C-alpha positions as a Python dict, from the first residue, in 0.01 Angstrom:
ca = {
    (1, 'X'): (0, 0, 0),
    (2, 'X'): (139, 261, -239),
    (3, 'X'): (-154, 427, -419),
    (4, 'X'): (48, 707, -580),
    (5, 'X'): (239, 459, -794),
    (6, 'X'): (-84, 322, -942),
    (7, 'X'): (-199, 660, -1078),
    (8, 'X'): (20, 796, -1362),
    (9, 'X'): (114, 1162, -1376),
    (10, 'X'): (-82, 1226, -1695),
    (11, 'X'): (-395, 1094, -1524),
    (12, 'X'): (-335, 1335, -1237),
    (13, 'X'): (-320, 1624, -1483),
    (14, 'X'): (-641, 1507, -1658),
    (15, 'X'): (-817, 1472, -1323),
    (16, 'X'): (-716, 1823, -1222),
    (17, 'X'): (-824, 1955, -1563),
    (18, 'X'): (-1171, 1799, -1542),
    (19, 'X'): (-1210, 1909, -1180),
    (20, 'X'): (-1128, 2269, -1275),
    (21, 'X'): (-1376, 2256, -1565),
    (22, 'X'): (-1638, 2128, -1322),
    (23, 'X'): (-1566, 2419, -1082),
    (24, 'X'): (-1576, 2664, -1374),
    (25, 'X'): (-1912, 2527, -1484),
    (26, 'X'): (-2055, 2571, -1132),
    (27, 'X'): (-1926, 2930, -1121),
    (28, 'X'): (-2090, 2997, -1458),
    (29, 'X'): (-2416, 2839, -1343),
    (30, 'X'): (-2429, 3054, -1029),
    (31, 'X'): (-2334, 3365, -1228),
    (32, 'X'): (-2623, 3297, -1465),
    (33, 'X'): (-2867, 3244, -1178),
    (34, 'X'): (-2754, 3570, -1016),
    (35, 'X'): (-2792, 3754, -1346),
    (36, 'X'): (-3134, 3600, -1402),
    (37, 'X'): (-3275, 3695, -1063),
    (38, 'X'): (-3124, 4046, -1065),
    (39, 'X'): (-3272, 4128, -1406),
    (40, 'X'): (-3592, 4329, -1360),
    (41, 'X'): (-3689, 4303, -1728),
    (42, 'X'): (-3758, 3930, -1691),
    (43, 'X'): (-4085, 3863, -1511),
    (44, 'X'): (-4169, 3588, -1263),
    (45, 'X'): (-4282, 3309, -1495),
    (46, 'X'): (-3988, 3360, -1729),
    (47, 'X'): (-3748, 3349, -1433),
    (48, 'X'): (-3916, 3031, -1310),
    (49, 'X'): (-3891, 2878, -1657),
    (50, 'X'): (-3523, 2960, -1690),
    (51, 'X'): (-3455, 2829, -1337),
    (52, 'X'): (-3634, 2501, -1409),
    (53, 'X'): (-3448, 2470, -1739),
    (54, 'X'): (-3115, 2534, -1565),
    (55, 'X'): (-3191, 2278, -1294),
    (56, 'X'): (-3337, 2001, -1511),
    (57, 'X'): (-3096, 2031, -1804),
    (58, 'X'): (-2802, 2216, -1650),
    (59, 'X'): (-2543, 2189, -1928),
    (60, 'X'): (-2786, 2264, -2206),
    (61, 'X'): (-2954, 2535, -1996),
    (62, 'X'): (-2626, 2719, -1938),
    (63, 'X'): (-2534, 2714, -2306),
    (64, 'X'): (-2881, 2822, -2421),
    (65, 'X'): (-2886, 3105, -2164),
    (66, 'X'): (-2546, 3227, -2277),
    (67, 'X'): (-2656, 3222, -2641),
    (68, 'X'): (-2993, 3386, -2576),
    (69, 'X'): (-2905, 3640, -2307),
    (70, 'X'): (-2525, 3634, -2280),
    (71, 'X'): (-2463, 3967, -2452),
    (72, 'X'): (-2673, 4158, -2201),
    (73, 'X'): (-2509, 4002, -1894),
    (74, 'X'): (-2216, 4243, -1900),
    (75, 'X'): (-2439, 4543, -1968),
    (76, 'X'): (-2669, 4453, -1678),
    (77, 'X'): (-2372, 4405, -1446),
    (78, 'X'): (-2226, 4740, -1554),
    (79, 'X'): (-2560, 4909, -1494),
    (80, 'X'): (-2589, 4757, -1145),
    (81, 'X'): (-2234, 4862, -1063),
    (82, 'X'): (-2294, 5219, -1180),
    (83, 'X'): (-2616, 5245, -977),
    (84, 'X'): (-2436, 5113, -672),
    (85, 'X'): (-2155, 5365, -724),
    (86, 'X'): (-2406, 5650, -759),
    (87, 'X'): (-2585, 5546, -437),
    (88, 'X'): (-2251, 5528, -256),
    (89, 'X'): (-2146, 5873, -377),
    (90, 'X'): (-2483, 6019, -278),
    (91, 'X'): (-2446, 5865, 68),
    (92, 'X'): (-2096, 6008, 106),
    (93, 'X'): (-2217, 6355, -1),
    (94, 'X'): (-2507, 6333, 245),
    (95, 'X'): (-2282, 6219, 525),
    (96, 'X'): (-2025, 6488, 456),
    (97, 'X'): (-2292, 6758, 450),
    (98, 'X'): (-2453, 6650, 776),
    (99, 'X'): (-2132, 6587, 969),
    (100, 'X'): (-2085, 6936, 1108),
    (101, 'X'): (-2072, 6805, 1465),
    (102, 'X'): (-1841, 6521, 1367),
    (103, 'X'): (-1603, 6766, 1201),
    (104, 'X'): (-1598, 6978, 1519),
    (105, 'X'): (-1526, 6673, 1732),
    (106, 'X'): (-1243, 6574, 1497),
    (107, 'X'): (-1093, 6920, 1516),
    (108, 'X'): (-1118, 6918, 1896),
    (109, 'X'): (-942, 6581, 1905),
    (110, 'X'): (-664, 6719, 1685),
    (111, 'X'): (-628, 7023, 1909),
    (112, 'X'): (-607, 6796, 2211),
    (113, 'X'): (-335, 6592, 2042),
    (114, 'X'): (-142, 6908, 1959),
    (115, 'X'): (-166, 7023, 2323),
    (116, 'X'): (-61, 6682, 2455),
    (117, 'X'): (236, 6675, 2218),
    (118, 'X'): (339, 7020, 2339),
    (119, 'X'): (296, 7198, 2006),
    (120, 'X'): (45, 7445, 2150),
    (121, 'X'): (4, 7588, 2497),
    (122, 'X'): (-301, 7553, 2722),
    (123, 'X'): (-402, 7912, 2641),
    (124, 'X'): (-385, 7851, 2267),
    (125, 'X'): (-586, 7533, 2313),
    (126, 'X'): (-855, 7714, 2513),
    (127, 'X'): (-880, 7993, 2252),
    (128, 'X'): (-903, 7749, 1960),
    (129, 'X'): (-1156, 7537, 2150),
    (130, 'X'): (-1374, 7841, 2227),
    (131, 'X'): (-1353, 7953, 1865),
    (132, 'X'): (-1457, 7606, 1741),
    (133, 'X'): (-1746, 7577, 1986),
    (134, 'X'): (-1876, 7927, 1908),
    (135, 'X'): (-1876, 7878, 1531),
}
């Protein structure tokens, strides 16, 4: 049984095209649901209404959402990204400020590597270690 011969090449292309559109539509639907539930300006009943609309009439719901709230989707995503970036930078600043002991441990590890490699003597290592631990 040769099934490939029964399905013309143009039909294969059309099948792939419709399958990709179907995948694209699902991605758009999930993107809209994520945007909807991350938006703090929309309250509970409105979110529930949009969700029901998107589930019961999915194609129409996606298009209506994009028309009604599509412009703000990019702005809300940009705002979330900027807030996330600010929180990350604040965390890095906090971590860098409170890592005095970690910096000392790193410097001691580097000194140990220098001594093991033979770049500094045991006396130089002991002096540098004492200086690091005293400061």
